Amino acid sequence: MSEYVKFEFDGQLYEFPIITGTEGEKAIDIAALRKKTGLITLDPGFVNTGSCESQITFMDGEKGVLRYRGISIEELAEHSTFVETSYLLMNGELPTLEELTNIRVQLNDQSLVHEDMQIFFQNFPRGASPMGILSAMVNALRSFYPELTHTEEAINKTLLRLLSKIRTMAAMSYKISRGHKVVYPRADLTYCANFLNMMFDNPVNPYEIDKDVVKALNVFWILHADHEQNCSTAAVRVVGSGRVNVYAAISAGIAALWGPLHGGANIAVFEMLSEIAKNGGDVKYAVEKAKDRDDPFRLMGFGHRVYKTYDPRAKIMKEMVDTVLPKLNIEDPLLDIAKKLEEVALKDEYFIDHNLYPNVDFYSGIFLRALGIPVNMFTVMFAIGRLPGWIAQWRESMDDPHWKLNRPRQIYIGPKQRKYIPMDKR
Ligand code: CMC
């Protein structure tokens, strides 16, 4: 039975349909609101606005649930690989063995980056942010590898090319930034092992691939692979809605992820924990500062637009940190500070009242540091992980029968019409 909401405006009664999702979430379809009533909706930050119907990711922020294509993040982290999860996100189903083998072969085939692209990398100034470089290089891919759009197979080729090359470009930019020789991808290695090898292998100390580290990196990237309509994904969809090429849409997503309130939070957490350590480890001071309304400081790695309970990704990340660090014989003093900070914050009334819990970024920097990833690459690691989600969401938006150019409206609050004043009269 169809459901409606009724509302009265200017003495007239209007009805708008209710849309119900598979998990029972409800929304009012207000697409015809302006046509019928002359009104628009105003929702700064899209706090309460659904921009699309999607089959990709389900989140229940109150219960701390995250599922990709219906499968829980906990199950995927335990059993899947990043490549398999990417396939699931991009295609809707888990791959058969044959499909998985096929995608692995294609990822290997596509893993090299045009040698001329290295010239770009070489010419970015030393100290340039790897996120800026990555965003620019992904955009530049369009000039080297035309986007293929004529058949389903051709589109898949473009998307897999992106998924494969992003890790080569990330590792390449790291090597070049250090003045080291670039390490090329190897066909005998899996996606994650290949990345680690390209990052850390060198002629003096050949990199030894450790299967536990490879597994942990798989989990890290699975945890980041999609998160429905977050800031960067919304950017990919909005930019993509202008029918721009896919490289440009993804490049916009990378730029959006860069910010400290979004993916850049993993660097901000690291800086915050280091600052606390420098000041003698006083976590209570940080908590008090975060509560002070006159102070713009926030506890980085805490809080989330959707989760009003513990972020399920943060739970897995914390467990992973607790197993990977001892395995690698690493004692990170920042881990103790992070745990103390979490303990104090979770008991604090302000944090309880505001439903503020650790998010995925709270422990992720500690994990990445243990793997040897430099701090300025933390957000790049997030970006590689989020790529399959961006691709899946871009694809879904392109195939959406309700597709429209994304173009929000506004309420104008500037001056009313007035006359131009000539310079000599101002
Ligand atoms: N520390 C202190 N207070 C906070 C925090 C925090 N980390 N986060 C939110 N609040 C308070 C905020 O001051 C406000 O208080 P009041 O209502 O009394 O004025 C209230 O909680 C609601 O905040 P908001 O900014 O309206 O909430 P939001 O949904 O827009 O914020 C957020 C979400 C992630 C931007 C915010 O929690 C934040 O800035 N967190 C720190 C940055 C961070 O860790 N970002 C990573 C997010 S997870 C990774 C990703 O997906 O990008």
Short mmCIF file of C-alpha atoms and ligand atoms in Angstrom, two decimals:
data_model
loop_
_atom_site.label_atom_id
_atom_site.label_comp_id
_atom_site.label_asym_id
_atom_site.label_seq_id
_atom_site.Cartn_x
_atom_site.Cartn_y
_atom_site.Cartn_z
CA MET A 1 0.00 0.00 0.00
CA SER A 2 1.35 3.43 -0.91
CA GLU A 3 2.04 5.80 1.97
CA TYR A 4 1.86 9.57 1.82
CA VAL A 5 2.60 12.54 4.03
CA LYS A 6 0.13 15.34 3.98
CA PHE A 7 0.92 18.90 4.71
CA GLU A 8 -0.91 22.16 4.61
CA PHE A 9 0.52 25.36 3.19
CA ASP A 10 -1.35 28.56 2.38
CA GLY A 11 -4.68 26.87 3.11
CA GLN A 12 -4.04 24.05 0.62
CA LEU A 13 -3.51 20.37 1.43
CA TYR A 14 -0.72 18.55 -0.40
CA GLU A 15 0.32 14.90 -0.49
CA PHE A 16 3.84 13.60 -1.05
CA PRO A 17 4.74 9.92 -1.42
CA ILE A 18 6.86 8.04 1.10
CA ILE A 19 9.70 5.96 -0.31
CA THR A 20 10.73 2.92 1.77
CA GLY A 21 14.13 1.24 1.50
CA THR A 22 14.84 -2.49 1.89
CA GLU A 23 15.83 -1.98 5.53
CA GLY A 24 12.67 0.00 6.28
CA GLU A 25 14.22 3.47 6.07
CA LYS A 26 11.66 6.04 4.98
CA ALA A 27 11.94 9.25 2.99
CA ILE A 28 9.49 11.83 1.70
CA ASP A 29 9.77 12.21 -2.05
CA ILE A 30 9.73 15.99 -2.44
CA ALA A 31 10.83 16.11 -6.11
CA ALA A 32 7.50 17.74 -7.03
CA LEU A 33 7.39 20.08 -4.02
CA ARG A 34 8.38 23.28 -5.82
CA LYS A 35 6.17 22.58 -8.80
CA LYS A 36 3.16 22.00 -6.58
CA THR A 37 3.75 24.57 -3.82
CA GLY A 38 6.51 26.99 -4.91
CA LEU A 39 8.56 25.89 -1.88
CA ILE A 40 12.01 24.37 -1.79
CA THR A 41 13.62 22.55 1.15
CA LEU A 42 16.57 24.06 3.02
CA ASP A 43 19.03 21.64 4.63
CA PRO A 44 22.56 23.04 5.05
CA GLY A 45 25.17 20.30 4.92
CA PHE A 46 22.51 17.87 3.59
CA VAL A 47 22.13 16.62 7.15
CA ASN A 48 18.68 15.27 6.41
CA THR A 49 18.62 15.00 2.65
CA GLY A 50 18.78 11.77 0.65
CA SER A 51 20.36 12.49 -2.73
CA CYS A 52 19.72 9.11 -4.34
CA GLU A 53 18.40 5.59 -3.94
CA SER A 54 21.33 3.20 -3.79
CA GLN A 55 21.86 -0.57 -3.70
CA ILE A 56 25.49 -0.42 -2.62
CA THR A 57 26.00 0.25 1.09
CA PHE A 58 23.73 0.16 4.10
CA MET A 59 24.55 1.96 7.34
CA ASP A 60 22.56 2.07 10.54
CA GLY A 61 24.18 4.85 12.53
CA GLU A 62 22.23 4.12 15.70
CA LYS A 63 23.14 0.43 15.80
CA GLY A 64 26.65 0.71 14.31
CA VAL A 65 25.85 -1.42 11.27
CA LEU A 66 27.76 -1.29 7.99
CA ARG A 67 27.11 -3.64 5.08
CA TYR A 68 28.37 -3.69 1.51
CA ARG A 69 25.76 -5.14 -0.84
CA GLY A 70 24.09 -6.70 2.21
CA ILE A 71 27.21 -8.37 3.65
CA SER A 72 28.44 -7.14 7.03
CA ILE A 73 31.77 -5.35 7.31
CA GLU A 74 32.77 -7.81 10.04
CA GLU A 75 32.31 -10.81 7.72
CA LEU A 76 34.09 -9.14 4.83
CA ALA A 77 37.02 -8.10 7.05
CA GLU A 78 37.35 -11.66 8.31
CA HIS A 79 36.95 -13.60 5.09
CA SER A 80 37.39 -11.40 2.04
CA THR A 81 40.22 -9.66 0.22
CA PHE A 82 40.26 -6.09 -1.00
CA VAL A 83 40.04 -7.20 -4.63
CA GLU A 84 37.09 -9.50 -3.93
CA THR A 85 35.32 -6.75 -1.94
CA SER A 86 36.00 -4.28 -4.75
CA TYR A 87 34.37 -6.70 -7.18
CA LEU A 88 31.39 -7.06 -4.83
CA LEU A 89 30.95 -3.28 -4.59
CA MET A 90 31.41 -2.66 -8.29
CA ASN A 91 29.32 -5.59 -9.56
CA GLY A 92 26.77 -6.27 -6.84
CA GLU A 93 27.72 -9.93 -6.21
CA LEU A 94 30.71 -11.83 -4.88
CA PRO A 95 32.79 -13.16 -7.79
CA THR A 96 33.05 -16.82 -8.75
CA LEU A 97 36.58 -18.23 -8.80
CA GLU A 98 36.71 -17.66 -12.56
CA GLU A 99 35.55 -14.06 -12.24
CA LEU A 100 38.05 -13.38 -9.47
CA THR A 101 40.88 -14.88 -11.51
CA ASN A 102 39.83 -12.81 -14.49
CA ILE A 103 39.80 -9.54 -12.53
CA ARG A 104 43.21 -10.36 -11.01
CA VAL A 105 44.67 -10.94 -14.48
CA GLN A 106 43.22 -7.63 -15.68
CA LEU A 107 44.53 -5.76 -12.64
CA ASN A 108 47.99 -7.16 -13.36
CA ASP A 109 47.75 -6.29 -17.05
CA GLN A 110 46.86 -2.71 -16.21
CA SER A 111 49.28 -2.10 -13.39
CA LEU A 112 52.02 -0.20 -15.22
CA VAL A 113 51.85 3.57 -15.52
CA HIS A 114 52.94 5.36 -18.69
CA GLU A 115 56.61 6.29 -18.32
CA ASP A 116 55.88 9.90 -19.33
CA MET A 117 53.72 10.27 -16.23
CA GLN A 118 56.87 9.96 -14.14
CA ILE A 119 57.96 13.34 -15.53
CA PHE A 120 54.93 14.92 -13.85
CA PHE A 121 55.76 13.27 -10.56
CA GLN A 122 59.36 14.44 -10.78
CA ASN A 123 58.28 18.03 -11.28
CA PHE A 124 55.97 18.53 -8.32
CA PRO A 125 57.79 20.61 -5.72
CA ARG A 126 59.38 18.68 -2.86
CA GLY A 127 56.97 18.73 0.06
CA ALA A 128 53.86 18.86 -2.17
CA SER A 129 50.96 17.00 -0.56
CA PRO A 130 50.58 13.46 -1.92
CA MET A 131 46.80 13.99 -1.97
CA GLY A 132 47.15 16.96 -4.31
CA ILE A 133 49.52 14.95 -6.47
CA LEU A 134 47.22 11.93 -6.53
CA SER A 135 44.18 14.00 -7.45
CA ALA A 136 46.11 15.70 -10.27
CA MET A 137 47.56 12.43 -11.56
CA VAL A 138 44.23 10.62 -11.60
CA ASN A 139 42.80 13.53 -13.57
CA ALA A 140 45.80 13.35 -15.92
CA LEU A 141 45.12 9.66 -16.62
CA ARG A 142 42.46 10.80 -19.08
CA SER A 143 45.16 12.26 -21.33
CA PHE A 144 47.19 9.07 -21.30
CA TYR A 145 44.41 6.47 -21.32
CA PRO A 146 41.23 7.58 -23.05
CA GLU A 147 38.07 6.65 -21.21
CA LEU A 148 36.41 3.68 -22.89
CA THR A 149 32.64 3.91 -22.87
CA HIS A 150 31.34 2.08 -25.92
CA THR A 151 30.58 -1.33 -24.36
CA GLU A 152 30.13 -2.81 -20.88
CA GLU A 153 33.48 -4.57 -21.32
CA ALA A 154 35.21 -1.33 -22.31
CA ILE A 155 33.79 0.53 -19.29
CA ASN A 156 35.00 -2.26 -17.00
CA LYS A 157 38.43 -1.98 -18.55
CA THR A 158 38.60 1.73 -17.74
CA LEU A 159 37.44 1.15 -14.17
CA LEU A 160 39.88 -1.70 -13.53
CA ARG A 161 42.63 0.40 -15.03
CA LEU A 162 41.90 3.05 -12.45
CA LEU A 163 41.79 0.54 -9.60
CA SER A 164 45.08 -0.97 -10.67
CA LYS A 165 47.03 2.17 -11.49
CA ILE A 166 46.09 4.13 -8.39
CA ARG A 167 48.29 1.96 -6.16
CA THR A 168 51.17 2.11 -8.67
CA MET A 169 50.90 5.91 -8.78
CA ALA A 170 50.72 6.18 -4.98
CA ALA A 171 53.82 4.02 -4.49
CA MET A 172 55.61 5.76 -7.34
CA SER A 173 54.98 9.22 -5.86
CA TYR A 174 56.36 8.01 -2.53
CA LYS A 175 59.53 6.62 -4.11
CA ILE A 176 60.10 9.73 -6.19
CA SER A 177 59.46 12.01 -3.19
CA ARG A 178 62.29 10.21 -1.42
CA GLY A 179 64.55 10.42 -4.43
CA HIS A 180 64.53 6.63 -4.76
CA LYS A 181 64.26 4.46 -7.84
CA VAL A 182 60.70 3.51 -8.73
CA VAL A 183 59.81 -0.16 -8.12
CA TYR A 184 57.57 -1.61 -10.81
CA PRO A 185 54.56 -3.86 -10.13
CA ARG A 186 55.13 -7.61 -10.28
CA ALA A 187 52.71 -9.97 -12.00
CA ASP A 188 53.31 -12.70 -9.41
CA LEU A 189 52.07 -10.60 -6.48
CA THR A 190 48.55 -9.93 -5.26
CA TYR A 191 47.11 -6.40 -5.19
CA CYS A 192 48.11 -5.58 -1.59
CA ALA A 193 51.45 -7.42 -1.64
CA ASN A 194 52.32 -5.62 -4.86
CA PHE A 195 51.62 -2.25 -3.29
CA LEU A 196 53.76 -3.00 -0.24
CA ASN A 197 56.56 -4.23 -2.47
CA MET A 198 56.41 -1.12 -4.68
CA MET A 199 56.53 1.05 -1.55
CA PHE A 200 59.28 -0.65 0.40
CA ASP A 201 61.45 -2.80 -1.83
CA ASN A 202 64.90 -1.43 -2.62
CA PRO A 203 68.16 -2.88 -3.96
CA VAL A 204 69.85 -2.71 -0.55
CA ASN A 205 67.04 -4.21 1.54
CA PRO A 206 64.73 -6.38 -0.56
CA TYR A 207 61.23 -6.24 0.92
CA GLU A 208 60.08 -9.43 2.57
CA ILE A 209 56.40 -10.00 2.09
CA ASP A 210 54.71 -11.06 5.31
CA LYS A 211 51.33 -12.71 4.84
CA ASP A 212 49.94 -11.26 8.09
CA VAL A 213 50.84 -7.74 7.00
CA VAL A 214 49.27 -8.36 3.60
CA LYS A 215 46.11 -9.65 5.30
CA ALA A 216 46.05 -6.57 7.57
CA LEU A 217 46.35 -4.22 4.60
CA ASN A 218 43.51 -6.08 2.90
CA VAL A 219 41.37 -5.50 5.98
CA PHE A 220 42.39 -1.82 6.19
CA TRP A 221 41.31 -1.22 2.60
CA ILE A 222 38.11 -3.27 2.99
CA LEU A 223 37.15 -1.06 5.97
CA HIS A 224 37.54 2.04 3.80
CA ALA A 225 36.01 0.66 0.60
CA ASP A 226 32.65 2.46 0.76
CA HIS A 227 30.56 4.51 3.15
CA GLU A 228 27.48 5.53 1.18
CA GLN A 229 26.88 9.25 0.56
CA ASN A 230 29.85 10.75 2.44
CA CYS A 231 31.52 14.01 1.38
CA SER A 232 33.92 12.57 -1.22
CA THR A 233 31.38 10.12 -2.66
CA ALA A 234 28.84 12.93 -2.93
CA ALA A 235 31.55 14.91 -4.76
CA VAL A 236 32.10 12.03 -7.21
CA ARG A 237 28.37 11.81 -7.88
CA VAL A 238 27.86 15.57 -8.19
CA VAL A 239 30.83 16.08 -10.50
CA GLY A 240 29.95 12.92 -12.45
CA SER A 241 26.38 14.16 -12.92
CA GLY A 242 27.70 16.74 -15.37
CA ARG A 243 28.72 13.71 -17.50
CA VAL A 244 32.38 14.49 -17.08
CA ASN A 245 34.83 11.61 -17.67
CA VAL A 246 35.25 9.12 -14.82
CA TYR A 247 38.86 10.12 -14.08
CA ALA A 248 37.77 13.71 -13.42
CA ALA A 249 34.91 12.59 -11.17
CA ILE A 250 37.24 10.37 -9.10
CA SER A 251 39.84 13.13 -8.97
CA ALA A 252 37.16 15.37 -7.41
CA GLY A 253 36.49 12.65 -4.83
CA ILE A 254 40.17 12.52 -3.91
CA ALA A 255 40.24 16.30 -3.49
CA ALA A 256 37.18 16.15 -1.23
CA LEU A 257 38.68 13.36 0.86
CA TRP A 258 41.78 15.45 1.58
CA GLY A 259 40.11 17.64 4.25
CA PRO A 260 40.75 17.04 7.99
CA LEU A 261 37.03 16.60 8.73
CA HIS A 262 36.89 13.74 6.22
CA GLY A 263 39.76 11.45 5.11
CA GLY A 264 42.44 13.88 6.24
CA ALA A 265 41.33 13.13 9.81
CA ASN A 266 43.80 10.23 9.96
CA ILE A 267 46.67 12.74 9.70
CA ALA A 268 44.94 15.16 12.07
CA VAL A 269 44.58 12.37 14.69
CA PHE A 270 48.26 11.58 14.41
CA GLU A 271 49.16 15.25 14.87
CA MET A 272 46.80 15.55 17.83
CA LEU A 273 48.21 12.44 19.56
CA SER A 274 51.79 13.61 18.91
CA GLU A 275 50.96 17.01 20.41
CA ILE A 276 49.49 15.34 23.50
CA ALA A 277 52.61 13.17 23.79
CA LYS A 278 54.83 16.25 23.45
CA ASN A 279 52.92 17.93 26.27
CA GLY A 280 53.44 15.05 28.66
CA GLY A 281 50.45 12.86 27.70
CA ASP A 282 47.71 14.90 29.40
CA VAL A 283 44.62 13.47 27.66
CA LYS A 284 42.20 15.21 30.04
CA TYR A 285 43.42 18.57 28.79
CA ALA A 286 42.58 17.55 25.18
CA VAL A 287 39.10 16.41 26.23
CA GLU A 288 38.42 19.68 28.08
CA LYS A 289 39.69 21.70 25.11
CA ALA A 290 37.40 19.76 22.71
CA LYS A 291 34.41 20.60 24.94
CA ASP A 292 35.17 24.32 25.06
CA ARG A 293 32.74 26.07 22.70
CA ASP A 294 35.08 29.06 22.40
CA ASP A 295 37.86 26.82 21.15
CA PRO A 296 37.64 25.48 17.57
CA PHE A 297 39.62 22.37 18.59
CA ARG A 298 37.77 19.07 18.21
CA LEU A 299 38.85 15.62 19.20
CA MET A 300 40.01 14.32 15.84
CA GLY A 301 38.96 10.76 15.04
CA PHE A 302 35.84 11.23 17.17
CA GLY A 303 32.29 11.81 16.03
CA HIS A 304 30.49 11.02 12.83
CA ARG A 305 27.59 12.42 10.85
CA VAL A 306 25.83 9.05 10.71
CA TYR A 307 27.20 6.90 13.55
CA LYS A 308 25.78 7.78 16.92
CA THR A 309 27.48 4.78 18.46
CA TYR A 310 30.89 3.10 18.07
CA ASP A 311 31.92 3.07 14.41
CA PRO A 312 32.08 -0.67 13.50
CA ARG A 313 35.16 0.03 11.39
CA ALA A 314 36.94 1.60 14.38
CA LYS A 315 36.24 -1.52 16.42
CA ILE A 316 37.93 -3.73 13.81
CA MET A 317 40.77 -1.23 13.37
CA LYS A 318 41.44 -1.19 17.10
CA GLU A 319 41.53 -5.00 17.25
CA MET A 320 43.86 -5.04 14.29
CA VAL A 321 46.24 -2.56 15.90
CA ASP A 322 46.30 -4.78 18.98
CA THR A 323 47.38 -7.80 16.94
CA VAL A 324 49.57 -6.24 14.24
CA LEU A 325 51.80 -4.10 16.48
CA PRO A 326 52.95 -6.98 18.74
CA LYS A 327 53.41 -9.18 15.68
CA LEU A 328 55.75 -6.55 14.20
CA ASN A 329 57.42 -5.99 17.60
CA ILE A 330 56.35 -2.37 17.59
CA GLU A 331 55.55 -0.43 20.74
CA ASP A 332 53.96 2.84 19.77
CA PRO A 333 53.60 5.30 22.65
CA LEU A 334 50.80 7.00 20.68
CA LEU A 335 48.72 3.83 21.05
CA ASP A 336 48.71 4.18 24.85
CA ILE A 337 47.75 7.83 24.54
CA ALA A 338 44.96 6.99 22.09
CA LYS A 339 43.56 4.33 24.42
CA LYS A 340 43.68 6.64 27.43
CA LEU A 341 42.07 9.42 25.43
CA GLU A 342 39.29 7.11 24.30
CA GLU A 343 38.70 5.91 27.86
CA VAL A 344 38.45 9.42 29.29
CA ALA A 345 36.29 10.75 26.43
CA LEU A 346 33.85 7.84 26.54
CA LYS A 347 33.20 8.48 30.23
CA ASP A 348 32.77 12.22 29.77
CA GLU A 349 29.24 13.60 29.91
CA TYR A 350 29.72 15.90 26.91
CA PHE A 351 30.85 13.01 24.71
CA ILE A 352 28.06 10.78 26.04
CA ASP A 353 25.41 13.46 25.45
CA HIS A 354 26.68 14.20 21.95
CA ASN A 355 27.05 10.50 21.05
CA LEU A 356 30.69 10.97 20.15
CA TYR A 357 32.68 7.77 19.68
CA PRO A 358 35.93 6.90 17.90
CA ASN A 359 35.58 6.72 14.13
CA VAL A 360 37.67 4.76 11.62
CA ASP A 361 40.42 7.37 11.65
CA PHE A 362 41.12 7.20 15.36
CA TYR A 363 43.38 4.13 15.28
CA SER A 364 44.16 3.96 11.56
CA GLY A 365 47.25 6.21 11.68
CA ILE A 366 48.81 4.01 14.35
CA PHE A 367 48.19 0.99 12.14
CA LEU A 368 49.62 2.65 9.04
CA ARG A 369 52.69 3.87 10.91
CA ALA A 370 53.35 0.31 12.05
CA LEU A 371 53.39 -0.76 8.39
CA GLY A 372 55.97 1.95 7.65
CA ILE A 373 53.59 4.25 5.77
CA PRO A 374 54.74 7.87 6.17
CA VAL A 375 52.28 10.25 7.80
CA ASN A 376 51.74 12.40 4.71
CA MET A 377 50.58 9.26 2.85
CA PHE A 378 47.89 8.30 5.40
CA THR A 379 45.05 9.94 3.48
CA VAL A 380 46.33 8.49 0.21
CA MET A 381 45.91 5.05 1.84
CA PHE A 382 42.29 5.98 2.61
CA ALA A 383 41.82 7.13 -1.01
CA ILE A 384 43.09 3.84 -2.48
CA GLY A 385 40.69 1.97 -0.19
CA ARG A 386 37.73 4.21 -1.10
CA LEU A 387 38.26 3.91 -4.85
CA PRO A 388 36.03 0.84 -5.45
CA GLY A 389 33.23 2.61 -3.56
CA TRP A 390 33.59 5.77 -5.64
CA ILE A 391 33.62 3.68 -8.80
CA ALA A 392 30.53 1.72 -7.76
CA GLN A 393 28.66 4.89 -6.80
CA TRP A 394 29.68 6.68 -10.01
CA ARG A 395 28.53 3.69 -12.07
CA GLU A 396 25.24 3.46 -10.24
CA SER A 397 24.59 7.16 -10.75
CA MET A 398 25.37 6.87 -14.48
CA ASP A 399 22.90 3.97 -14.82
CA ASP A 400 20.23 5.61 -12.64
CA PRO A 401 16.96 5.93 -14.59
CA HIS A 402 16.17 9.02 -12.45
CA TRP A 403 19.54 10.58 -13.33
CA LYS A 404 19.63 14.35 -13.29
CA LEU A 405 22.33 16.97 -13.38
CA ASN A 406 23.00 17.67 -9.69
CA ARG A 407 22.06 21.23 -9.06
CA PRO A 408 20.86 22.26 -5.58
CA ARG A 409 18.80 25.38 -5.05
CA GLN A 410 19.28 28.09 -2.44
CA ILE A 411 17.48 30.77 -0.52
CA TYR A 412 18.97 34.09 -1.52
CA ILE A 413 19.63 36.42 1.44
CA GLY A 414 21.75 39.09 -0.29
CA PRO A 415 20.77 42.68 -1.15
CA LYS A 416 17.61 43.37 -3.12
CA GLN A 417 17.95 44.85 -6.58
CA ARG A 418 19.85 48.14 -6.51
CA LYS A 419 21.55 50.55 -8.88
CA TYR A 420 25.16 50.39 -10.00
CA ILE A 421 27.06 53.34 -8.45
CA PRO A 422 29.72 54.94 -10.66
CA MET A 423 33.22 55.04 -9.19
CA ASP A 424 33.26 58.85 -8.56
CA LYS A 425 30.09 58.59 -6.48
CA ARG A 426 31.13 55.74 -4.13
N1 CMC B 1 35.01 16.81 19.25
C1 CMC B 1 34.25 17.62 20.00
N2 CMC B 1 32.97 17.93 19.71
C2 CMC B 1 32.44 17.41 18.59
C3 CMC B 1 33.16 16.54 17.77
C4 CMC B 1 34.49 16.24 18.13
N3 CMC B 1 35.24 15.43 17.38
N4 CMC B 1 32.39 16.14 16.73
C5 CMC B 1 31.20 16.75 16.91
N5 CMC B 1 31.23 17.50 18.03
C6 CMC B 1 30.11 18.27 18.60
C7 CMC B 1 29.97 19.62 17.90
O1 CMC B 1 30.74 20.60 18.53
C8 CMC B 1 28.48 19.85 18.04
O2 CMC B 1 28.23 20.27 19.35
P1 CMC B 1 26.98 21.25 19.70
O3 CMC B 1 25.77 20.61 19.09
O4 CMC B 1 26.95 21.27 21.19
O5 CMC B 1 27.31 22.57 19.06
C9 CMC B 1 27.89 18.43 17.89
O6 CMC B 1 28.92 17.55 18.33
C10 CMC B 1 27.49 18.07 16.49
O7 CMC B 1 28.57 18.38 15.63
P2 CMC B 1 28.41 18.65 14.09
O8 CMC B 1 29.65 19.25 13.57
O9 CMC B 1 27.12 19.35 13.82
O10 CMC B 1 28.21 17.17 13.59
P3 CMC B 1 28.52 16.65 12.18
O11 CMC B 1 27.67 15.50 11.96
O12 CMC B 1 28.48 17.72 11.17
O13 CMC B 1 30.07 16.25 12.38
C11 CMC B 1 32.16 15.38 11.98
C12 CMC B 1 30.67 15.12 11.93
C13 CMC B 1 32.86 14.08 11.57
C14 CMC B 1 32.54 16.48 10.98
C15 CMC B 1 32.60 15.79 13.42
O14 CMC B 1 32.22 14.80 14.35
C16 CMC B 1 34.09 16.10 13.52
O15 CMC B 1 34.51 17.21 13.20
N6 CMC B 1 34.91 15.09 13.94
C17 CMC B 1 36.35 15.25 13.97
C18 CMC B 1 36.92 15.02 12.57
C19 CMC B 1 36.90 13.54 12.20
O16 CMC B 1 37.29 12.68 12.99
N7 CMC B 1 36.49 13.26 10.95
C20 CMC B 1 36.48 11.90 10.42
C21 CMC B 1 35.09 11.39 10.20
S1 CMC B 1 35.05 9.61 9.91
C22 CMC B 1 35.92 9.38 8.45
C23 CMC B 1 35.14 9.81 7.25
O17 CMC B 1 34.23 9.10 6.86
O18 CMC B 1 35.47 10.86 6.70
#
